[in-house]
């Protein structure tokens, strides 16, 4: 018997193709177009087995991007940012500051934080993944070491997966440290 085929009735010698994963028909077979051809599973459902009479609904309110999904892994939804804080972030020049962005989605989203408009020299920064108890990334931490005047402004947190994107903004305010300039003037005799 050819792969992915079976007989319509027990004892028959004629093999008929079964519907592929991601497809269904009333009989589970791919019959000629005038009888009962296989159809792709509609959006928001999937079928991971051959020869099926229906499709499984995606779990927990998730959906698919297209029809014909072959696995529950094809189900998901757009990611969402749950927080981007503190907003505003008040930083002092030459000190360190940090802010965090948290989000979720199915499948797990990618996280990024970037300065919206960069002018001048920014302070040195690092980014760290924030993970939950299960080891999956749930956020990102942006740490600025030695804040500079040009670090002031808007920062964007962005989360994305194959179902979409979400973004939020926060403002960094920088309080300038004028004591550094006064010390220099005193040392030079001004």
PDB file of C-alpha atoms in Angstrom:
ATOM      1  CA  UNK A   1       0.000   0.000   0.000  1.00  0.00           C
ATOM      2  CA  UNK A   2       1.487   3.407  -0.943  1.00  0.00           C
ATOM      3  CA  UNK A   3       2.413   5.754   1.894  1.00  0.00           C
ATOM      4  CA  UNK A   4      -0.351   8.078   3.134  1.00  0.00           C
ATOM      5  CA  UNK A   5      -3.039   5.987   1.495  1.00  0.00           C
ATOM      6  CA  UNK A   6      -5.576   3.421   2.639  1.00  0.00           C
ATOM      7  CA  UNK A   7      -8.684   1.683   1.393  1.00  0.00           C
ATOM      8  CA  UNK A   8     -12.112   3.273   1.680  1.00  0.00           C
ATOM      9  CA  UNK A   9     -13.667   0.005   2.853  1.00  0.00           C
ATOM     10  CA  UNK A  10     -12.153  -3.058   4.472  1.00  0.00           C
ATOM     11  CA  UNK A  11     -11.123  -5.704   1.951  1.00  0.00           C
ATOM     12  CA  UNK A  12     -10.934  -3.309  -0.997  1.00  0.00           C
ATOM     13  CA  UNK A  13      -7.967  -3.626  -3.354  1.00  0.00           C
ATOM     14  CA  UNK A  14      -8.056   0.034  -4.396  1.00  0.00           C
ATOM     15  CA  UNK A  15      -5.880   2.448  -2.428  1.00  0.00           C
ATOM     16  CA  UNK A  16      -7.044   6.020  -1.974  1.00  0.00           C
ATOM     17  CA  UNK A  17      -4.911   8.933  -0.807  1.00  0.00           C
ATOM     18  CA  UNK A  18      -5.633  10.182   2.687  1.00  0.00           C
ATOM     19  CA  UNK A  19      -5.746  13.852   3.591  1.00  0.00           C
ATOM     20  CA  UNK A  20      -2.329  15.184   4.591  1.00  0.00           C
ATOM     21  CA  UNK A  21      -1.594  16.751   7.960  1.00  0.00           C
ATOM     22  CA  UNK A  22      -3.105  20.262   7.895  1.00  0.00           C
ATOM     23  CA  UNK A  23      -6.072  18.983   5.845  1.00  0.00           C
ATOM     24  CA  UNK A  24      -9.392  17.223   6.409  1.00  0.00           C
ATOM     25  CA  UNK A  25     -12.469  15.894   4.604  1.00  0.00           C
ATOM     26  CA  UNK A  26     -15.715  14.243   5.758  1.00  0.00           C
ATOM     27  CA  UNK A  27     -14.175  10.817   5.109  1.00  0.00           C
ATOM     28  CA  UNK A  28     -10.504  11.632   5.760  1.00  0.00           C
ATOM     29  CA  UNK A  29      -9.713  10.706   2.129  1.00  0.00           C
ATOM     30  CA  UNK A  30      -8.740  12.900  -0.798  1.00  0.00           C
ATOM     31  CA  UNK A  31     -11.468  11.960  -3.230  1.00  0.00           C
ATOM     32  CA  UNK A  32     -11.943  13.563  -6.670  1.00  0.00           C
ATOM     33  CA  UNK A  33     -13.101  17.185  -6.698  1.00  0.00           C
ATOM     34  CA  UNK A  34     -16.680  16.274  -7.619  1.00  0.00           C
ATOM     35  CA  UNK A  35     -16.939  13.960  -4.603  1.00  0.00           C
ATOM     36  CA  UNK A  36     -15.004  15.021  -1.512  1.00  0.00           C
ATOM     37  CA  UNK A  37     -11.526  16.543  -1.830  1.00  0.00           C
ATOM     38  CA  UNK A  38      -9.402  17.412   1.181  1.00  0.00           C
ATOM     39  CA  UNK A  39      -9.504  21.010   2.361  1.00  0.00           C
ATOM     40  CA  UNK A  40      -6.924  22.881   4.417  1.00  0.00           C
ATOM     41  CA  UNK A  41      -7.716  23.394   8.076  1.00  0.00           C
ATOM     42  CA  UNK A  42      -9.186  26.887   8.522  1.00  0.00           C
ATOM     43  CA  UNK A  43      -7.295  29.637  10.325  1.00  0.00           C
ATOM     44  CA  UNK A  44      -7.107  29.215  14.098  1.00  0.00           C
ATOM     45  CA  UNK A  45      -7.022  25.415  13.827  1.00  0.00           C
ATOM     46  CA  UNK A  46      -4.528  22.656  12.939  1.00  0.00           C
ATOM     47  CA  UNK A  47      -4.316  18.944  12.181  1.00  0.00           C
ATOM     48  CA  UNK A  48      -1.109  17.018  12.866  1.00  0.00           C
ATOM     49  CA  UNK A  49      -2.271  13.594  11.600  1.00  0.00           C
ATOM     50  CA  UNK A  50      -3.123  12.220   8.165  1.00  0.00           C
ATOM     51  CA  UNK A  51      -6.556  10.948   7.127  1.00  0.00           C
ATOM     52  CA  UNK A  52      -8.603  13.075   9.511  1.00  0.00           C
ATOM     53  CA  UNK A  53     -12.234  14.203   9.360  1.00  0.00           C
ATOM     54  CA  UNK A  54     -11.701  17.523  11.141  1.00  0.00           C
ATOM     55  CA  UNK A  55      -9.197  19.917  12.638  1.00  0.00           C
ATOM     56  CA  UNK A  56      -8.278  20.817  16.207  1.00  0.00           C
ATOM     57  CA  UNK A  57      -8.983  24.334  17.494  1.00  0.00           C
ATOM     58  CA  UNK A  58      -5.909  26.250  18.656  1.00  0.00           C
ATOM     59  CA  UNK A  59      -5.649  26.267  22.463  1.00  0.00           C
ATOM     60  CA  UNK A  60      -6.194  29.138  24.893  1.00  0.00           C
ATOM     61  CA  UNK A  61      -7.568  31.666  22.426  1.00  0.00           C
ATOM     62  CA  UNK A  62      -4.531  31.488  20.151  1.00  0.00           C
ATOM     63  CA  UNK A  63      -4.723  31.387  16.359  1.00  0.00           C
ATOM     64  CA  UNK A  64      -2.740  30.689  13.208  1.00  0.00           C
ATOM     65  CA  UNK A  65      -1.414  33.078  10.594  1.00  0.00           C
ATOM     66  CA  UNK A  66      -2.693  31.016   7.645  1.00  0.00           C
ATOM     67  CA  UNK A  67      -4.893  28.027   7.027  1.00  0.00           C
ATOM     68  CA  UNK A  68      -3.473  24.496   6.674  1.00  0.00           C
ATOM     69  CA  UNK A  69      -1.555  24.462   9.995  1.00  0.00           C
ATOM     70  CA  UNK A  70      -0.002  21.096  10.838  1.00  0.00           C
ATOM     71  CA  UNK A  71       0.881  21.514  14.527  1.00  0.00           C
ATOM     72  CA  UNK A  72      -0.248  23.223  17.719  1.00  0.00           C
ATOM     73  CA  UNK A  73       3.135  24.993  17.486  1.00  0.00           C
ATOM     74  CA  UNK A  74       1.642  26.929  14.540  1.00  0.00           C
ATOM     75  CA  UNK A  75      -0.825  28.490  16.994  1.00  0.00           C
ATOM     76  CA  UNK A  76       0.037  31.706  18.775  1.00  0.00           C
ATOM     77  CA  UNK A  77      -0.720  35.365  19.114  1.00  0.00           C
ATOM     78  CA  UNK A  78       0.888  38.781  18.988  1.00  0.00           C
ATOM     79  CA  UNK A  79       3.216  39.642  21.860  1.00  0.00           C
ATOM     80  CA  UNK A  80       2.378  42.285  24.440  1.00  0.00           C
ATOM     81  CA  UNK A  81       4.527  44.502  26.635  1.00  0.00           C
ATOM     82  CA  UNK A  82       3.291  44.385  30.217  1.00  0.00           C
ATOM     83  CA  UNK A  83       5.601  47.104  31.585  1.00  0.00           C
ATOM     84  CA  UNK A  84       8.487  49.388  30.649  1.00  0.00           C
ATOM     85  CA  UNK A  85       9.659  51.130  33.813  1.00  0.00           C
ATOM     86  CA  UNK A  86      10.500  53.338  35.539  1.00  0.00           C
ATOM     87  CA  UNK A  87       8.934  56.000  33.349  1.00  0.00           C
ATOM     88  CA  UNK A  88      10.264  58.609  33.456  1.00  0.00           C
ATOM     89  CA  UNK A  89      13.717  57.416  34.417  1.00  0.00           C
ATOM     90  CA  UNK A  90      15.549  60.166  36.284  1.00  0.00           C
ATOM     91  CA  UNK A  91      19.320  59.731  36.049  1.00  0.00           C
ATOM     92  CA  UNK A  92      22.275  61.739  37.282  1.00  0.00           C
ATOM     93  CA  UNK A  93      25.236  62.470  35.028  1.00  0.00           C
ATOM     94  CA  UNK A  94      28.206  60.117  35.568  1.00  0.00           C
ATOM     95  CA  UNK A  95      26.084  57.739  37.693  1.00  0.00           C
ATOM     96  CA  UNK A  96      24.494  54.453  36.632  1.00  0.00           C
ATOM     97  CA  UNK A  97      20.816  53.922  35.836  1.00  0.00           C
ATOM     98  CA  UNK A  98      18.681  51.112  34.496  1.00  0.00           C
ATOM     99  CA  UNK A  99      15.205  50.367  33.224  1.00  0.00           C
ATOM    100  CA  UNK A 100      13.362  47.152  32.414  1.00  0.00           C
ATOM    101  CA  UNK A 101      10.851  45.984  29.842  1.00  0.00           C
ATOM    102  CA  UNK A 102       8.626  42.933  30.421  1.00  0.00           C
ATOM    103  CA  UNK A 103       6.400  41.171  27.912  1.00  0.00           C
ATOM    104  CA  UNK A 104       4.925  37.881  26.801  1.00  0.00           C
ATOM    105  CA  UNK A 105       3.562  36.089  23.786  1.00  0.00           C
ATOM    106  CA  UNK A 106       3.131  32.725  22.099  1.00  0.00           C
ATOM    107  CA  UNK A 107       5.594  31.924  20.673  1.00  0.00           C
ATOM    108  CA  UNK A 108       7.978  33.704  23.045  1.00  0.00           C
ATOM    109  CA  UNK A 109       8.902  37.122  21.657  1.00  0.00           C
ATOM    110  CA  UNK A 110      12.285  38.668  20.969  1.00  0.00           C
ATOM    111  CA  UNK A 111      13.050  41.736  23.125  1.00  0.00           C
ATOM    112  CA  UNK A 112      15.006  44.875  22.268  1.00  0.00           C
ATOM    113  CA  UNK A 113      15.560  48.330  23.759  1.00  0.00           C
ATOM    114  CA  UNK A 114      17.088  51.176  21.801  1.00  0.00           C
ATOM    115  CA  UNK A 115      17.393  54.952  21.980  1.00  0.00           C
ATOM    116  CA  UNK A 116      14.930  56.510  19.567  1.00  0.00           C
ATOM    117  CA  UNK A 117      17.146  59.376  18.387  1.00  0.00           C
ATOM    118  CA  UNK A 118      20.870  59.336  19.029  1.00  0.00           C
ATOM    119  CA  UNK A 119      22.804  62.605  19.169  1.00  0.00           C
ATOM    120  CA  UNK A 120      26.304  62.954  20.581  1.00  0.00           C
ATOM    121  CA  UNK A 121      28.117  60.438  22.720  1.00  0.00           C
ATOM    122  CA  UNK A 122      25.999  58.123  24.824  1.00  0.00           C
ATOM    123  CA  UNK A 123      27.055  56.522  28.066  1.00  0.00           C
ATOM    124  CA  UNK A 124      28.268  52.948  27.981  1.00  0.00           C
ATOM    125  CA  UNK A 125      25.381  50.498  28.237  1.00  0.00           C
ATOM    126  CA  UNK A 126      24.702  46.790  28.508  1.00  0.00           C
ATOM    127  CA  UNK A 127      21.548  44.743  28.103  1.00  0.00           C
ATOM    128  CA  UNK A 128      20.606  41.633  30.046  1.00  0.00           C
ATOM    129  CA  UNK A 129      17.869  39.093  29.451  1.00  0.00           C
ATOM    130  CA  UNK A 130      15.444  38.690  32.359  1.00  0.00           C
ATOM    131  CA  UNK A 131      14.276  35.093  32.716  1.00  0.00           C
ATOM    132  CA  UNK A 132      11.358  33.555  34.571  1.00  0.00           C
ATOM    133  CA  UNK A 133      11.420  30.474  36.828  1.00  0.00           C
ATOM    134  CA  UNK A 134      11.101  28.221  33.752  1.00  0.00           C
ATOM    135  CA  UNK A 135      14.227  29.741  32.171  1.00  0.00           C
ATOM    136  CA  UNK A 136      12.324  31.511  29.367  1.00  0.00           C
ATOM    137  CA  UNK A 137      12.990  35.174  28.678  1.00  0.00           C
ATOM    138  CA  UNK A 138      10.287  37.435  30.131  1.00  0.00           C
ATOM    139  CA  UNK A 139      12.035  40.782  29.765  1.00  0.00           C
ATOM    140  CA  UNK A 140      15.140  42.821  29.105  1.00  0.00           C
ATOM    141  CA  UNK A 141      17.163  45.153  31.359  1.00  0.00           C
ATOM    142  CA  UNK A 142      19.004  48.165  29.899  1.00  0.00           C
ATOM    143  CA  UNK A 143      21.842  49.433  32.119  1.00  0.00           C
ATOM    144  CA  UNK A 144      23.612  52.721  31.391  1.00  0.00           C
ATOM    145  CA  UNK A 145      27.000  53.014  33.104  1.00  0.00           C
ATOM    146  CA  UNK A 146      28.238  56.588  33.576  1.00  0.00           C
ATOM    147  CA  UNK A 147      25.190  58.450  32.264  1.00  0.00           C
ATOM    148  CA  UNK A 148      25.973  61.274  29.812  1.00  0.00           C
ATOM    149  CA  UNK A 149      23.926  64.325  28.893  1.00  0.00           C
ATOM    150  CA  UNK A 150      23.137  62.757  25.501  1.00  0.00           C
ATOM    151  CA  UNK A 151      21.497  59.732  27.169  1.00  0.00           C
ATOM    152  CA  UNK A 152      18.476  61.955  27.830  1.00  0.00           C
ATOM    153  CA  UNK A 153      15.499  61.297  25.557  1.00  0.00           C
ATOM    154  CA  UNK A 154      13.114  58.592  24.445  1.00  0.00           C
ATOM    155  CA  UNK A 155      13.897  54.873  24.505  1.00  0.00           C
ATOM    156  CA  UNK A 156      11.820  52.208  22.768  1.00  0.00           C
ATOM    157  CA  UNK A 157      11.145  48.691  24.003  1.00  0.00           C
ATOM    158  CA  UNK A 158      10.019  46.364  21.246  1.00  0.00           C
ATOM    159  CA  UNK A 159       8.776  42.766  21.433  1.00  0.00           C
ATOM    160  CA  UNK A 160       8.031  40.754  18.314  1.00  0.00           C
ATOM    161  CA  UNK A 161       7.222  37.253  17.129  1.00  0.00           C
ATOM    162  CA  UNK A 162       5.787  35.865  13.887  1.00  0.00           C
ATOM    163  CA  UNK A 163       2.303  37.071  14.906  1.00  0.00           C
ATOM    164  CA  UNK A 164       3.151  40.728  15.418  1.00  0.00           C
ATOM    165  CA  UNK A 165       4.919  43.476  17.333  1.00  0.00           C
ATOM    166  CA  UNK A 166       4.294  45.660  20.364  1.00  0.00           C
ATOM    167  CA  UNK A 167       6.302  48.668  21.474  1.00  0.00           C
ATOM    168  CA  UNK A 168       6.370  51.181  24.296  1.00  0.00           C
ATOM    169  CA  UNK A 169       8.448  54.232  25.061  1.00  0.00           C
ATOM    170  CA  UNK A 170       9.952  55.793  28.147  1.00  0.00           C
ATOM    171  CA  UNK A 171      11.792  59.017  28.808  1.00  0.00           C
ATOM    172  CA  UNK A 172      15.214  59.317  30.415  1.00  0.00           C
ATOM    173  CA  UNK A 173      15.865  62.652  32.128  1.00  0.00           C
ATOM    174  CA  UNK A 174      19.487  63.470  32.962  1.00  0.00           C
ATOM    175  CA  UNK A 175      20.368  65.769  35.851  1.00  0.00           C
ATOM    176  CA  UNK A 176      23.713  67.354  35.029  1.00  0.00           C
ATOM    177  CA  UNK A 177      26.484  67.202  37.633  1.00  0.00           C
ATOM    178  CA  UNK A 178      27.830  70.780  37.735  1.00  0.00           C
ATOM    179  CA  UNK A 179      30.179  70.015  40.615  1.00  0.00           C
ATOM    180  CA  UNK A 180      32.658  68.519  38.150  1.00  0.00           C
ATOM    181  CA  UNK A 181      33.005  71.804  36.255  1.00  0.00           C
ATOM    182  CA  UNK A 182      33.363  73.830  39.497  1.00  0.00           C
ATOM    183  CA  UNK A 183      36.170  71.555  40.690  1.00  0.00           C
ATOM    184  CA  UNK A 184      38.054  72.031  37.449  1.00  0.00           C
ATOM    185  CA  UNK A 185      37.718  75.842  37.625  1.00  0.00           C
ATOM    186  CA  UNK A 186      38.989  75.916  41.218  1.00  0.00           C
ATOM    187  CA  UNK A 187      41.966  73.709  40.367  1.00  0.00           C
ATOM    188  CA  UNK A 188      42.955  75.901  37.440  1.00  0.00           C
ATOM    189  CA  UNK A 189      42.738  79.080  39.568  1.00  0.00           C
ATOM    190  CA  UNK A 190      39.643  80.550  37.840  1.00  0.00           C
TER     191      UNK A 190
END
